[in-house]
Amino acid sequence: MKSVEPLRHTTREERERYLEEAGYNLFLIAARNILIDLLTDSGTSAMSTEQWAAIMRGDESYAGSESFFRMKRVVDELTGFRHMVPAHQGRAAERILFTVMCRPGNVVPSNTHFDTTRANIEYRGARAVDLPVPEAADTQARRPFKGNMDVAALERLIATDGAANIPLIMLTVTDNSGGGQPVSLANIADVSRVARRHGIPLYLDACRFAENAWLIKEREAGYEDWSPKQIAQKMFSYADGCTFSAKKDAFANIGGFLCTNDDRLAAQETDLLILTEGFPTYGGLAGRDLDAIAVGLEEVLDPDYLRYRIVSTAYLGRHIADRGVPIVEPPGGHAIYIDAGRMLPHIPKQQFPAQALAVELYRHAGIRSVEIGSVMFGDQAQHELLRLAIPRRVYTQSHIDYVVEAILEVNQARERLRGLEIVEEPPFLRHFSARFRPVG
Ligand SMILES: *Cc1c(COP(=O)(O)O)cnc(C)c1O
């Protein structure tokens, strides 16, 4: 390490006060009051020396910036798509995609939609449908590809709703809301075959394409000797386009893009981009951000990095699961998910067990995590999960050992935990700003 940031300790009394002030919503707690921040792996990666060097090369020209062409070259080679539209982050790419492709009443299936993806589809008046494989329902099943889409359910949906009413099919790799589980190449091929047969475009929500590629290398027969890049290229080859948040597998602090093979759509997307994001060669980003993304997209495919990444995620998972804390098995790419519904059976889902666990982990040890359950997804929630997302290249094993200890201590005292109720919430994406109070 050649650059460090201090960690700030707080007392339990202070944390109790911060919780009250934040309405028991960890999104509303100031970062300076967090010791270990596992809220998200998004935009929180440590950048490399090469990325910082690239930032100094950033070309801030309004039109035709060199930085854009450097990023475009990397994206073209990796994905093979005809068009790449930069955007300030993943959800901006989603908003443009769904504005152009969706009409009110349409249906958009996915293995599992991410929260912003679902919200952007619903905001267009369309319906977002999750079609995970049945084995994803059992958090304890140790199966290799629990992120797969249920292809038979997709066929049934197309038969019921009609292909004309389905503007696109999405596959989230890895499946973030479904426990960070990978999607196999065989499944991507199957979904692609069904999509082509019905003339429906297939898009990848490709935020964690490199982690997905590594898990294919480790778990899917026939790909042991392929490089992560070859596997990623094969994944993209089945799709007609993608959305991407560079805040995940490009190690950037901000950024994203949208790709498509459709010339007509690309023209419409570019028009919309100019309206809200900026000129098509910067898309709401500084030139230096485009350069950081270009370098990050190559670094993330380094086998040594990916091996370290997946092993260190599994380290956290195994150390708590093997001592009795139920996690989504097997550990996936970017995060460990505790099955709070199973850990806290005395708290009904109407009282948000995973939110209660997030609050207790902060109160006990200053660790920030995030609920992925009924607070985030309402009645659509399949499970009550607590996500511990691991920022890339940021924490050491001793930081993670501290997290392990804290979780095991909270688990010892789990019967004392109480649920929460909502006192205030916005009309959509309520988890970001809702306020709670402890029950009874
Ligand atoms: C983070 C994420 C997004 C949205 O990207 P942002 O850059 O946060 O807007 C979309 N899909 C998935 C699977 C994600 O993890």
PDB file of N, CA, C and O and ligand atoms in Angstrom, residues 40-42 88-94 112-117 172-177 205-208 243-248 254-256 334 387, ligand 1:
ATOM      1  N   THR A  40     -21.670  -1.358   0.209  1.00  0.00           N
ATOM      2  CA  THR A  40     -21.676  -1.678  -1.218  1.00  0.00           C
ATOM      3  C   THR A  40     -20.248  -1.836  -1.736  1.00  0.00           C
ATOM      4  O   THR A  40     -19.300  -1.317  -1.133  1.00  0.00           O
ATOM      5  N   ASP A  41     -20.134  -2.559  -2.839  1.00  0.00           N
ATOM      6  CA  ASP A  41     -18.859  -2.650  -3.550  1.00  0.00           C
ATOM      7  C   ASP A  41     -18.872  -1.684  -4.736  1.00  0.00           C
ATOM      8  O   ASP A  41     -18.038  -1.769  -5.616  1.00  0.00           O
ATOM      9  N   SER A  42     -19.829  -0.777  -4.755  1.00  0.00           N
ATOM     10  CA  SER A  42     -20.055   0.082  -5.920  1.00  0.00           C
ATOM     11  C   SER A  42     -19.356   1.425  -5.766  1.00  0.00           C
ATOM     12  O   SER A  42     -19.709   2.211  -4.883  1.00  0.00           O
ATOM     13  N   HIS A  88     -23.211   8.223 -16.827  1.00  0.00           N
ATOM     14  CA  HIS A  88     -22.518   8.538 -15.573  1.00  0.00           C
ATOM     15  C   HIS A  88     -22.569   7.392 -14.569  1.00  0.00           C
ATOM     16  O   HIS A  88     -21.735   7.293 -13.685  1.00  0.00           O
ATOM     17  N   GLN A  89     -23.550   6.506 -14.674  1.00  0.00           N
ATOM     18  CA  GLN A  89     -23.488   5.243 -13.940  1.00  0.00           C
ATOM     19  C   GLN A  89     -24.495   4.266 -14.513  1.00  0.00           C
ATOM     20  O   GLN A  89     -25.203   4.583 -15.467  1.00  0.00           O
ATOM     21  N   GLY A  90     -24.575   3.076 -13.919  1.00  0.00           N
ATOM     22  CA  GLY A  90     -25.405   2.019 -14.497  1.00  0.00           C
ATOM     23  C   GLY A  90     -26.858   2.419 -14.668  1.00  0.00           C
ATOM     24  O   GLY A  90     -27.469   2.157 -15.710  1.00  0.00           O
ATOM     25  N   ARG A  91     -27.422   3.067 -13.673  1.00  0.00           N
ATOM     26  CA  ARG A  91     -28.858   3.368 -13.741  1.00  0.00           C
ATOM     27  C   ARG A  91     -29.181   4.392 -14.811  1.00  0.00           C
ATOM     28  O   ARG A  91     -30.303   4.419 -15.315  1.00  0.00           O
ATOM     29  N   ALA A  92     -28.219   5.237 -15.172  1.00  0.00           N
ATOM     30  CA  ALA A  92     -28.440   6.188 -16.263  1.00  0.00           C
ATOM     31  C   ALA A  92     -28.539   5.410 -17.576  1.00  0.00           C
ATOM     32  O   ALA A  92     -29.388   5.698 -18.429  1.00  0.00           O
ATOM     33  N   ALA A  93     -27.687   4.407 -17.728  1.00  0.00           N
ATOM     34  CA  ALA A  93     -27.752   3.529 -18.902  1.00  0.00           C
ATOM     35  C   ALA A  93     -29.101   2.801 -18.920  1.00  0.00           C
ATOM     36  O   ALA A  93     -29.736   2.672 -19.969  1.00  0.00           O
ATOM     37  N   GLU A  94     -29.547   2.348 -17.752  1.00  0.00           N
ATOM     38  CA  GLU A  94     -30.843   1.651 -17.668  1.00  0.00           C
ATOM     39  C   GLU A  94     -31.985   2.574 -18.066  1.00  0.00           C
ATOM     40  O   GLU A  94     -32.888   2.200 -18.815  1.00  0.00           O
ATOM     41  N   THR A 112     -32.934 -12.174 -11.968  1.00  0.00           N
ATOM     42  CA  THR A 112     -33.445 -11.335 -10.878  1.00  0.00           C
ATOM     43  C   THR A 112     -33.052  -9.903 -11.202  1.00  0.00           C
ATOM     44  O   THR A 112     -31.867  -9.625 -11.409  1.00  0.00           O
ATOM     45  N   HIS A 113     -34.036  -9.021 -11.272  1.00  0.00           N
ATOM     46  CA  HIS A 113     -33.725  -7.617 -11.533  1.00  0.00           C
ATOM     47  C   HIS A 113     -33.044  -6.989 -10.327  1.00  0.00           C
ATOM     48  O   HIS A 113     -33.442  -7.222  -9.187  1.00  0.00           O
ATOM     49  N   PHE A 114     -32.070  -6.145 -10.586  1.00  0.00           N
ATOM     50  CA  PHE A 114     -31.484  -5.312  -9.538  1.00  0.00           C
ATOM     51  C   PHE A 114     -32.494  -4.212  -9.186  1.00  0.00           C
ATOM     52  O   PHE A 114     -33.391  -3.924  -9.966  1.00  0.00           O
ATOM     53  N   ASP A 115     -32.339  -3.592  -8.004  1.00  0.00           N
ATOM     54  CA  ASP A 115     -33.378  -2.636  -7.556  1.00  0.00           C
ATOM     55  C   ASP A 115     -33.567  -1.455  -8.502  1.00  0.00           C
ATOM     56  O   ASP A 115     -34.693  -1.093  -8.830  1.00  0.00           O
ATOM     57  N   THR A 116     -32.449  -0.865  -9.007  1.00  0.00           N
ATOM     58  CA  THR A 116     -32.611   0.292  -9.902  1.00  0.00           C
ATOM     59  C   THR A 116     -33.169  -0.146 -11.258  1.00  0.00           C
ATOM     60  O   THR A 116     -33.885   0.612 -11.913  1.00  0.00           O
ATOM     61  N   THR A 117     -32.848  -1.367 -11.675  1.00  0.00           N
ATOM     62  CA  THR A 117     -33.359  -1.885 -12.943  1.00  0.00           C
ATOM     63  C   THR A 117     -34.872  -2.055 -12.840  1.00  0.00           C
ATOM     64  O   THR A 117     -35.628  -1.581 -13.692  1.00  0.00           O
ATOM     65  N   THR A 172     -28.797 -10.793 -15.329  1.00  0.00           N
ATOM     66  CA  THR A 172     -27.900 -10.060 -14.448  1.00  0.00           C
ATOM     67  C   THR A 172     -26.735 -10.972 -14.076  1.00  0.00           C
ATOM     68  O   THR A 172     -26.943 -12.028 -13.474  1.00  0.00           O
ATOM     69  N   VAL A 173     -25.515 -10.587 -14.472  1.00  0.00           N
ATOM     70  CA  VAL A 173     -24.321 -11.404 -14.189  1.00  0.00           C
ATOM     71  C   VAL A 173     -23.314 -10.574 -13.392  1.00  0.00           C
ATOM     72  O   VAL A 173     -22.936  -9.522 -13.823  1.00  0.00           O
ATOM     73  N   THR A 174     -22.954 -11.078 -12.194  1.00  0.00           N
ATOM     74  CA  THR A 174     -23.623 -12.105 -11.427  1.00  0.00           C
ATOM     75  C   THR A 174     -24.952 -11.569 -10.907  1.00  0.00           C
ATOM     76  O   THR A 174     -25.208 -10.371 -10.994  1.00  0.00           O
ATOM     77  N   ASP A 175     -25.735 -12.458 -10.338  1.00  0.00           N
ATOM     78  CA  ASP A 175     -27.079 -12.096  -9.905  1.00  0.00           C
ATOM     79  C   ASP A 175     -27.018 -11.407  -8.533  1.00  0.00           C
ATOM     80  O   ASP A 175     -27.097 -12.061  -7.498  1.00  0.00           O
ATOM     81  N   ASN A 176     -26.890 -10.091  -8.552  1.00  0.00           N
ATOM     82  CA  ASN A 176     -26.651  -9.313  -7.327  1.00  0.00           C
ATOM     83  C   ASN A 176     -27.753  -9.527  -6.297  1.00  0.00           C
ATOM     84  O   ASN A 176     -27.501  -9.937  -5.164  1.00  0.00           O
ATOM     85  N   SER A 177     -29.002  -9.257  -6.690  1.00  0.00           N
ATOM     86  CA  SER A 177     -30.109  -9.365  -5.725  1.00  0.00           C
ATOM     87  C   SER A 177     -30.404 -10.816  -5.374  1.00  0.00           C
ATOM     88  O   SER A 177     -31.073 -11.094  -4.388  1.00  0.00           O
ATOM     89  N   ASP A 205     -27.121  -7.396 -17.898  1.00  0.00           N
ATOM     90  CA  ASP A 205     -26.788  -6.399 -16.874  1.00  0.00           C
ATOM     91  C   ASP A 205     -25.428  -6.878 -16.380  1.00  0.00           C
ATOM     92  O   ASP A 205     -25.326  -7.786 -15.554  1.00  0.00           O
ATOM     93  N   ALA A 206     -24.359  -6.292 -16.961  1.00  0.00           N
ATOM     94  CA  ALA A 206     -23.033  -6.916 -16.925  1.00  0.00           C
ATOM     95  C   ALA A 206     -22.119  -6.377 -15.826  1.00  0.00           C
ATOM     96  O   ALA A 206     -20.898  -6.559 -15.885  1.00  0.00           O
ATOM     97  N   CYS A 207     -22.698  -5.756 -14.801  1.00  0.00           N
ATOM     98  CA  CYS A 207     -21.900  -5.078 -13.769  1.00  0.00           C
ATOM     99  C   CYS A 207     -20.742  -5.920 -13.241  1.00  0.00           C
ATOM    100  O   CYS A 207     -19.666  -5.407 -12.993  1.00  0.00           O
ATOM    101  N   ARG A 208     -20.965  -7.229 -13.054  1.00  0.00           N
ATOM    102  CA  ARG A 208     -19.922  -8.087 -12.468  1.00  0.00           C
ATOM    103  C   ARG A 208     -19.552  -9.210 -13.429  1.00  0.00           C
ATOM    104  O   ARG A 208     -19.419 -10.368 -13.042  1.00  0.00           O
ATOM    105  N   THR A 243     -26.056  -3.350 -20.280  1.00  0.00           N
ATOM    106  CA  THR A 243     -25.883  -2.163 -19.444  1.00  0.00           C
ATOM    107  C   THR A 243     -24.725  -2.488 -18.500  1.00  0.00           C
ATOM    108  O   THR A 243     -24.483  -3.652 -18.184  1.00  0.00           O
ATOM    109  N   PHE A 244     -24.020  -1.448 -18.069  1.00  0.00           N
ATOM    110  CA  PHE A 244     -22.836  -1.704 -17.252  1.00  0.00           C
ATOM    111  C   PHE A 244     -22.602  -0.545 -16.303  1.00  0.00           C
ATOM    112  O   PHE A 244     -22.677   0.620 -16.699  1.00  0.00           O
ATOM    113  N   SER A 245     -22.338  -0.873 -15.050  1.00  0.00           N
ATOM    114  CA  SER A 245     -21.910   0.119 -14.078  1.00  0.00           C
ATOM    115  C   SER A 245     -20.420  -0.052 -13.855  1.00  0.00           C
ATOM    116  O   SER A 245     -19.982  -1.075 -13.331  1.00  0.00           O
ATOM    117  N   ALA A 246     -19.638   0.941 -14.235  1.00  0.00           N
ATOM    118  CA  ALA A 246     -18.180   0.859 -14.093  1.00  0.00           C
ATOM    119  C   ALA A 246     -17.748   0.952 -12.635  1.00  0.00           C
ATOM    120  O   ALA A 246     -16.566   0.822 -12.324  1.00  0.00           O
ATOM    121  N   LYS A 247     -18.723   1.182 -11.739  1.00  0.00           N
ATOM    122  CA  LYS A 247     -18.430   1.274 -10.312  1.00  0.00           C
ATOM    123  C   LYS A 247     -18.206  -0.100  -9.688  1.00  0.00           C
ATOM    124  O   LYS A 247     -17.841  -0.207  -8.531  1.00  0.00           O
ATOM    125  N   LYS A 248     -18.448  -1.157 -10.433  1.00  0.00           N
ATOM    126  CA  LYS A 248     -18.247  -2.520  -9.919  1.00  0.00           C
ATOM    127  C   LYS A 248     -16.965  -3.083 -10.538  1.00  0.00           C
ATOM    128  O   LYS A 248     -15.883  -2.766 -10.086  1.00  0.00           O
ATOM    129  N   ILE A 254     -16.853   6.201 -10.494  1.00  0.00           N
ATOM    130  CA  ILE A 254     -18.107   6.601 -11.143  1.00  0.00           C
ATOM    131  C   ILE A 254     -18.041   6.146 -12.603  1.00  0.00           C
ATOM    132  O   ILE A 254     -16.943   5.947 -13.131  1.00  0.00           O
ATOM    133  N   GLY A 255     -19.199   5.985 -13.238  1.00  0.00           N
ATOM    134  CA  GLY A 255     -19.202   5.671 -14.663  1.00  0.00           C
ATOM    135  C   GLY A 255     -20.044   4.463 -15.016  1.00  0.00           C
ATOM    136  O   GLY A 255     -20.437   3.671 -14.144  1.00  0.00           O
ATOM    137  N   GLY A 256     -20.315   4.344 -16.303  1.00  0.00           N
ATOM    138  CA  GLY A 256     -21.081   3.215 -16.807  1.00  0.00           C
ATOM    139  C   GLY A 256     -21.214   3.339 -18.312  1.00  0.00           C
ATOM    140  O   GLY A 256     -20.685   4.280 -18.907  1.00  0.00           O
ATOM    141  N   HIS A 334     -19.040 -10.930  -5.081  1.00  0.00           N
ATOM    142  CA  HIS A 334     -18.686  -9.635  -4.497  1.00  0.00           C
ATOM    143  C   HIS A 334     -19.147  -9.457  -3.067  1.00  0.00           C
ATOM    144  O   HIS A 334     -18.860  -8.424  -2.462  1.00  0.00           O
ATOM    145  N   ARG A 387     -26.716  -8.117   3.153  1.00  0.00           N
ATOM    146  CA  ARG A 387     -25.562  -8.209   2.263  1.00  0.00           C
ATOM    147  C   ARG A 387     -24.350  -7.517   2.869  1.00  0.00           C
ATOM    148  O   ARG A 387     -24.420  -6.373   3.288  1.00  0.00           O
TER     149      ARG A 387
HETATM  150  C1  LIG B   1     -25.037  -1.413  -9.222  1.00  0.00           C
HETATM  151  C2  LIG B   1     -25.902  -2.138 -10.138  1.00  0.00           C
HETATM  152  C3  LIG B   1     -26.695  -1.457 -11.071  1.00  0.00           C
HETATM  153  C4  LIG B   1     -26.796   0.053 -11.130  1.00  0.00           C
HETATM  154  O1  LIG B   1     -25.580   0.679 -11.309  1.00  0.00           O
HETATM  155  P1  LIG B   1     -25.244   2.107 -10.642  1.00  0.00           P
HETATM  156  O2  LIG B   1     -23.922   2.453 -11.196  1.00  0.00           O
HETATM  157  O3  LIG B   1     -25.283   1.937  -9.165  1.00  0.00           O
HETATM  158  O4  LIG B   1     -26.316   3.057 -11.100  1.00  0.00           O
HETATM  159  C5  LIG B   1     -27.456  -2.218 -11.928  1.00  0.00           C
HETATM  160  N1  LIG B   1     -27.452  -3.572 -11.874  1.00  0.00           N
HETATM  161  C6  LIG B   1     -26.705  -4.249 -10.996  1.00  0.00           C
HETATM  162  C7  LIG B   1     -26.713  -5.747 -10.991  1.00  0.00           C
HETATM  163  C8  LIG B   1     -25.918  -3.563 -10.088  1.00  0.00           C
HETATM  164  O5  LIG B   1     -25.191  -4.251  -9.193  1.00  0.00           O
END
